[in-house]
PDB file of C-alpha atoms in Angstrom:
ATOM      1  CA  MET M   1      -8.724 -21.672   2.864  1.00 88.00           C
ATOM      2  CA  THR M   2      -5.553 -19.697   3.468  1.00 90.00           C
ATOM      3  CA  ASP M   3      -3.947 -17.535   0.807  1.00 88.00           C
ATOM      4  CA  ALA M   4      -1.178 -20.115   0.426  1.00 87.00           C
ATOM      5  CA  GLU M   5      -3.671 -22.953  -0.087  1.00 90.00           C
ATOM      6  CA  LEU M   6      -5.647 -20.941  -2.621  1.00 91.00           C
ATOM      7  CA  LEU M   7      -2.443 -20.030  -4.448  1.00 89.00           C
ATOM      8  CA  VAL M   8      -1.369 -23.665  -4.691  1.00 88.00           C
ATOM      9  CA  ALA M   9      -4.800 -24.653  -6.005  1.00 91.00           C
ATOM     10  CA  TRP M  10      -4.748 -21.761  -8.466  1.00 91.00           C
ATOM     11  CA  ARG M  11      -1.306 -22.726  -9.744  1.00 90.00           C
ATOM     12  CA  GLN M  12      -2.630 -26.260 -10.264  1.00 91.00           C
ATOM     13  CA  GLY M  13      -5.383 -24.943 -12.529  1.00 91.00           C
ATOM     14  CA  ASP M  14      -8.248 -24.201 -10.123  1.00 92.00           C
ATOM     15  CA  ALA M  15      -9.596 -20.940 -11.574  1.00 92.00           C
ATOM     16  CA  ALA M  16     -12.164 -20.633  -8.756  1.00 94.00           C
ATOM     17  CA  ALA M  17      -9.321 -20.569  -6.214  1.00 93.00           C
ATOM     18  CA  GLY M  18      -7.661 -17.760  -8.171  1.00 91.00           C
ATOM     19  CA  ASN M  19     -10.913 -15.813  -8.339  1.00 92.00           C
ATOM     20  CA  GLU M  20     -11.465 -16.215  -4.608  1.00 94.00           C
ATOM     21  CA  LEU M  21      -7.929 -15.072  -3.858  1.00 90.00           C
ATOM     22  CA  LEU M  22      -8.245 -11.975  -6.030  1.00 91.00           C
ATOM     23  CA  GLN M  23     -11.714 -11.127  -4.686  1.00 94.00           C
ATOM     24  CA  ARG M  24     -10.326 -11.359  -1.161  1.00 94.00           C
ATOM     25  CA  TYR M  25      -7.977  -8.471  -1.925  1.00 92.00           C
ATOM     26  CA  PHE M  26     -10.221  -6.222  -4.014  1.00 94.00           C
ATOM     27  CA  GLN M  27     -11.218  -4.001  -1.050  1.00 94.00           C
ATOM     28  CA  PRO M  28      -7.665  -3.724   0.335  1.00 94.00           C
ATOM     29  CA  LEU M  29      -6.431  -2.695  -3.132  1.00 94.00           C
ATOM     30  CA  LEU M  30      -9.286  -0.216  -3.430  1.00 93.00           C
ATOM     31  CA  ARG M  31      -8.250   1.381  -0.108  1.00 92.00           C
ATOM     32  CA  PHE M  32      -4.593   1.334  -1.114  1.00 92.00           C
ATOM     33  CA  PHE M  33      -5.155   3.225  -4.366  1.00 93.00           C
ATOM     34  CA  ARG M  34      -8.046   5.442  -3.256  1.00 90.00           C
ATOM     35  CA  HIS M  35      -5.861   7.060  -0.589  1.00 84.00           C
ATOM     36  CA  LYS M  36      -3.268   8.049  -3.158  1.00 87.00           C
ATOM     37  CA  VAL M  37      -4.954   8.895  -6.454  1.00 86.00           C
ATOM     38  CA  GLN M  38      -8.154  10.653  -7.378  1.00 80.00           C
ATOM     39  CA  SER M  39      -8.809   8.997 -10.717  1.00 83.00           C
ATOM     40  CA  GLY M  40      -7.992   5.732 -12.406  1.00 88.00           C
ATOM     41  CA  VAL M  41      -8.391   3.612  -9.269  1.00 91.00           C
ATOM     42  CA  GLU M  42     -10.346   0.887 -11.065  1.00 92.00           C
ATOM     43  CA  ASP M  43      -7.749   0.689 -13.829  1.00 93.00           C
ATOM     44  CA  LEU M  44      -4.948   0.431 -11.277  1.00 95.00           C
ATOM     45  CA  ILE M  45      -6.739  -2.431  -9.538  1.00 94.00           C
ATOM     46  CA  GLN M  46      -7.335  -4.218 -12.836  1.00 94.00           C
ATOM     47  CA  HIS M  47      -3.724  -3.822 -13.944  1.00 95.00           C
ATOM     48  CA  THR M  48      -2.483  -5.024 -10.565  1.00 94.00           C
ATOM     49  CA  MET M  49      -4.689  -8.095 -10.660  1.00 92.00           C
ATOM     50  CA  LEU M  50      -3.814  -8.813 -14.288  1.00 92.00           C
ATOM     51  CA  ASP M  51      -0.099  -8.739 -13.447  1.00 92.00           C
ATOM     52  CA  CYS M  52      -0.779 -11.015 -10.507  1.00 88.00           C
ATOM     53  CA  VAL M  53      -2.594 -13.477 -12.779  1.00 88.00           C
ATOM     54  CA  GLU M  54       0.187 -13.385 -15.346  1.00 90.00           C
ATOM     55  CA  ARG M  55       2.939 -13.830 -12.719  1.00 87.00           C
ATOM     56  CA  ARG M  56       1.241 -16.145 -10.238  1.00 85.00           C
ATOM     57  CA  ASP M  57       3.996 -18.743 -10.599  1.00 85.00           C
ATOM     58  CA  ALA M  58       6.632 -16.174  -9.606  1.00 83.00           C
ATOM     59  CA  ILE M  59       5.143 -15.430  -6.183  1.00 82.00           C
ATOM     60  CA  GLU M  60       7.762 -16.167  -3.532  1.00 75.00           C
ATOM     61  CA  GLU M  61       6.741 -18.015  -0.396  1.00 65.00           C
ATOM     62  CA  ARG M  62       8.646 -15.622   1.924  1.00 64.00           C
ATOM     63  CA  ALA M  63       6.607 -12.628   0.792  1.00 66.00           C
ATOM     64  CA  GLY M  64       3.308 -14.465   0.563  1.00 83.00           C
ATOM     65  CA  PHE M  65       0.479 -13.541  -1.733  1.00 88.00           C
ATOM     66  CA  ARG M  66      -0.444 -10.285   0.072  1.00 88.00           C
ATOM     67  CA  GLY M  67       3.096  -9.004   0.003  1.00 89.00           C
ATOM     68  CA  TYR M  68       3.480  -9.904  -3.653  1.00 90.00           C
ATOM     69  CA  LEU M  69       0.154  -8.321  -4.578  1.00 91.00           C
ATOM     70  CA  PHE M  70       0.944  -5.060  -2.775  1.00 92.00           C
ATOM     71  CA  ALA M  71       4.425  -4.991  -4.329  1.00 91.00           C
ATOM     72  CA  ILE M  72       2.740  -5.106  -7.744  1.00 93.00           C
ATOM     73  CA  ALA M  73       0.252  -2.428  -6.606  1.00 94.00           C
ATOM     74  CA  ARG M  74       3.108  -0.193  -5.458  1.00 93.00           C
ATOM     75  CA  GLY M  75       4.786  -0.527  -8.845  1.00 92.00           C
ATOM     76  CA  LYS M  76       1.541   0.265 -10.653  1.00 94.00           C
ATOM     77  CA  LEU M  77       0.987   3.280  -8.388  1.00 92.00           C
ATOM     78  CA  PHE M  78       4.475   4.635  -9.046  1.00 89.00           C
ATOM     79  CA  ASP M  79       4.081   4.141 -12.817  1.00 88.00           C
ATOM     80  CA  HIS M  80       0.712   5.936 -12.681  1.00 89.00           C
ATOM     81  CA  LEU M  81       2.130   8.857 -10.668  1.00 86.00           C
ATOM     82  CA  ARG M  82       5.126   9.180 -12.984  1.00 81.00           C
ATOM     83  CA  ARG M  83       2.788   9.398 -15.997  1.00 81.00           C
ATOM     84  CA  GLU M  84       0.320  11.718 -14.279  1.00 78.00           C
ATOM     85  CA  TYR M  85       2.975  14.142 -13.051  1.00 74.00           C
ATOM     86  CA  ARG M  86       5.325  13.657 -16.000  1.00 69.00           C
ATOM     87  CA  ARG M  87       8.189  12.392 -13.882  1.00 63.00           C
ATOM     88  CA  PRO M  88      11.119  10.601 -15.524  1.00 63.00           C
ATOM     89  CA  ALA M  89      11.331   6.843 -15.044  1.00 62.00           C
ATOM     90  CA  LEU M  90      14.574   7.257 -13.105  1.00 58.00           C
ATOM     91  CA  ASP M  91      12.966   9.647 -10.599  1.00 61.00           C
ATOM     92  CA  ASP M  92      12.698   7.912  -7.207  1.00 67.00           C
ATOM     93  CA  ILE M  93       9.055   8.760  -6.720  1.00 68.00           C
ATOM     94  CA  SER M  94       8.976   6.952  -3.366  1.00 70.00           C
ATOM     95  CA  GLU M  95      10.946   9.850  -1.863  1.00 69.00           C
ATOM     96  CA  HIS M  96       8.213  12.372  -2.740  1.00 69.00           C
ATOM     97  CA  SER M  97       5.014  12.997  -0.830  1.00 71.00           C
ATOM     98  CA  LEU M  98       1.682  13.177  -2.612  1.00 70.00           C
ATOM     99  CA  LEU M  99       1.533  16.876  -1.713  1.00 65.00           C
ATOM    100  CA  ASP M 100       4.894  17.377  -3.438  1.00 65.00           C
ATOM    101  CA  LEU M 101       3.472  15.692  -6.518  1.00 65.00           C
ATOM    102  CA  GLY M 102       0.369  17.876  -6.471  1.00 62.00           C
ATOM    103  CA  THR M 103      -2.383  15.576  -5.270  1.00 46.00           C
ATOM    104  CA  SER M 104      -4.823  16.196  -2.428  1.00 42.00           C
ATOM    105  CA  PRO M 105      -6.571  13.822  -0.017  1.00 41.00           C
ATOM    106  CA  SER M 106      -9.332  11.662  -1.428  1.00 42.00           C
ATOM    107  CA  SER M 107     -12.766  13.272  -1.445  1.00 36.00           C
ATOM    108  CA  ALA M 108     -14.173  10.117   0.154  1.00 36.00           C
ATOM    109  CA  ILE M 109     -12.037  10.665   3.250  1.00 42.00           C
ATOM    110  CA  ALA M 110     -12.735  14.409   3.325  1.00 42.00           C
ATOM    111  CA  ARG M 111     -16.238  13.813   4.727  1.00 43.00           C
ATOM    112  CA  ASP M 112     -14.777  13.041   8.111  1.00 54.00           C
ATOM    113  CA  GLU M 113     -12.582  15.879   9.402  1.00 69.00           C
ATOM    114  CA  ARG M 114     -10.260  13.693  11.473  1.00 68.00           C
ATOM    115  CA  ARG M 115      -9.758  11.210   8.675  1.00 70.00           C
ATOM    116  CA  ALA M 116      -9.184  14.079   6.264  1.00 75.00           C
ATOM    117  CA  LYS M 117      -6.451  15.488   8.516  1.00 79.00           C
ATOM    118  CA  ILE M 118      -4.824  12.078   8.817  1.00 80.00           C
ATOM    119  CA  ALA M 119      -5.019  11.598   5.059  1.00 80.00           C
ATOM    120  CA  ALA M 120      -3.480  15.031   4.494  1.00 83.00           C
ATOM    121  CA  ALA M 121      -0.731  14.288   7.003  1.00 87.00           C
ATOM    122  CA  LEU M 122      -0.057  10.929   5.341  1.00 88.00           C
ATOM    123  CA  ALA M 123       0.060  12.621   1.945  1.00 87.00           C
ATOM    124  CA  GLY M 124       2.741  14.941   3.312  1.00 89.00           C
ATOM    125  CA  ILE M 125       5.239  12.212   4.162  1.00 91.00           C
ATOM    126  CA  PRO M 126       7.352  10.302   1.650  1.00 91.00           C
ATOM    127  CA  LEU M 127       5.270   7.820  -0.318  1.00 90.00           C
ATOM    128  CA  ASP M 128       7.161   4.725   0.854  1.00 89.00           C
ATOM    129  CA  HIS M 129       6.612   5.810   4.458  1.00 91.00           C
ATOM    130  CA  GLN M 130       2.901   6.310   3.750  1.00 90.00           C
ATOM    131  CA  ILE M 131       2.676   2.897   2.118  1.00 91.00           C
ATOM    132  CA  ALA M 132       4.519   1.231   5.009  1.00 91.00           C
ATOM    133  CA  LEU M 133       2.117   2.722   7.575  1.00 92.00           C
ATOM    134  CA  GLU M 134      -0.978   1.813   5.576  1.00 89.00           C
ATOM    135  CA  LEU M 135       0.194  -1.740   5.000  1.00 91.00           C
ATOM    136  CA  ALA M 136       1.070  -2.170   8.675  1.00 90.00           C
ATOM    137  CA  TYR M 137      -2.048  -0.641  10.198  1.00 86.00           C
ATOM    138  CA  TRP M 138      -4.813  -0.965   7.622  1.00 84.00           C
ATOM    139  CA  GLU M 139      -3.796  -4.130   5.821  1.00 86.00           C
ATOM    140  CA  GLN M 140      -2.096  -5.826   8.809  1.00 85.00           C
ATOM    141  CA  LEU M 141       0.901  -6.955   6.761  1.00 89.00           C
ATOM    142  CA  SER M 142       3.821  -8.409   8.693  1.00 89.00           C
ATOM    143  CA  GLY M 143       7.323  -6.952   8.679  1.00 91.00           C
ATOM    144  CA  PRO M 144       8.607  -9.438   6.077  1.00 91.00           C
ATOM    145  CA  GLU M 145       5.574  -8.769   3.872  1.00 90.00           C
ATOM    146  CA  ILE M 146       6.122  -5.012   4.078  1.00 92.00           C
ATOM    147  CA  ALA M 147       9.817  -5.551   3.311  1.00 91.00           C
ATOM    148  CA  ALA M 148       8.877  -7.491   0.182  1.00 90.00           C
ATOM    149  CA  VAL M 149       6.473  -4.751  -0.952  1.00 90.00           C
ATOM    150  CA  LEU M 150       9.008  -1.962  -0.424  1.00 91.00           C
ATOM    151  CA  GLY M 151      11.987  -3.963  -1.681  1.00 91.00           C
ATOM    152  CA  ILE M 152      13.986  -3.422   1.517  1.00 92.00           C
ATOM    153  CA  PRO M 153      15.613  -5.824   3.979  1.00 91.00           C
ATOM    154  CA  ALA M 154      13.191  -7.210   6.583  1.00 88.00           C
ATOM    155  CA  ASN M 155      15.268  -5.793   9.441  1.00 90.00           C
ATOM    156  CA  THR M 156      14.815  -2.280   7.999  1.00 91.00           C
ATOM    157  CA  VAL M 157      11.014  -2.309   8.275  1.00 92.00           C
ATOM    158  CA  ARG M 158      10.871  -1.494  11.986  1.00 92.00           C
ATOM    159  CA  SER M 159      13.074   1.602  11.614  1.00 92.00           C
ATOM    160  CA  ARG M 160      11.177   2.661   8.456  1.00 92.00           C
ATOM    161  CA  LEU M 161       7.886   2.419  10.365  1.00 94.00           C
ATOM    162  CA  ALA M 162       9.344   4.338  13.310  1.00 93.00           C
ATOM    163  CA  ARG M 163      10.487   7.179  11.013  1.00 93.00           C
ATOM    164  CA  ALA M 164       7.128   7.170   9.227  1.00 92.00           C
ATOM    165  CA  ARG M 165       5.214   7.348  12.522  1.00 92.00           C
ATOM    166  CA  GLN M 166       7.410  10.205  13.718  1.00 93.00           C
ATOM    167  CA  GLN M 167       6.857  12.136  10.495  1.00 92.00           C
ATOM    168  CA  LEU M 168       3.110  11.528  10.745  1.00 91.00           C
ATOM    169  CA  ARG M 169       3.071  12.690  14.389  1.00 89.00           C
ATOM    170  CA  GLU M 170       4.902  15.882  13.436  1.00 90.00           C
ATOM    171  CA  ARG M 171       2.536  16.666  10.569  1.00 89.00           C
ATOM    172  CA  LEU M 172      -0.548  15.924  12.680  1.00 87.00           C
ATOM    173  CA  GLY M 173       0.824  18.012  15.540  1.00 85.00           C
ATOM    174  CA  ALA M 174       1.279  20.935  13.154  1.00 86.00           C
ATOM    175  CA  MET M 175      -2.401  20.501  12.212  1.00 82.00           C
ATOM    176  CA  GLY M 176      -3.446  20.500  15.853  1.00 78.00           C
ATOM    177  CA  LEU M 177      -4.388  16.821  15.856  1.00 73.00           C
ATOM    178  CA  PRO M 178      -2.342  14.550  18.132  1.00 67.00           C
ATOM    179  CA  LEU M 179      -1.965  10.988  16.894  1.00 60.00           C
ATOM    180  CA  ASP M 180      -3.591   8.364  19.110  1.00 56.00           C
ATOM    181  CA  GLU M 181      -1.567   5.553  17.648  1.00 52.00           C
ATOM    182  CA  PRO M 182      -2.675   1.944  18.006  1.00 45.00           C
ATOM    183  CA  GLN M 183       0.020  -0.467  19.112  1.00 43.00           C
ATOM    184  CA  ARG M 184       0.852  -3.337  16.823  1.00 46.00           C
ATOM    185  CA  PRO M 185       1.501  -6.648  18.627  1.00 40.00           C
ATOM    186  CA  GLU M 186       5.204  -6.730  17.706  1.00 45.00           C
ATOM    187  CA  ASP M 187       5.681  -3.160  19.023  1.00 44.00           C
ATOM    188  CA  GLN M 188       4.400  -4.030  22.491  1.00 35.00           C
ATOM    189  CA  GLY M 189       6.451  -5.418  25.364  1.00 34.00           C
TER     190      GLY M 189
END
């Protein structure tokens, strides 16, 4: 079943459909949080899923379930980082990199030197740019889904991704690692 079909069934009281939908996104949420925080990942996933359960009727069709779920995850991440680094609620944390905030790449990624360099380069770009790249490449979210997660107009996503890729290229180049970037279908032709 598609996410949309599972969501409809869940909204109509089918708890198994809700469980299947949430289980489908456990690993993507794990990747999302693990690349940004070193502790509390499980709690962040639980809080994200709990919010999703509590707000399932508010999920907009244009964003889809994935977009909605990652929008919640982004909010939970920002709240966590504000608490962890004692940032005021009004601080636009999305404009900071993880290196600016004081975190380092995940120890799980550090085992592979190339992945560690990419993770470090990603951590050095603004958080919303990092999130946009990860959602586009690792989670395969569409432009409108990424727009919903970041709270920006859909026509801004392409330029946001272009800036993020350029920043990543520059950071990787400074580390002596050129970026062999995969092409997304909408970027080709």
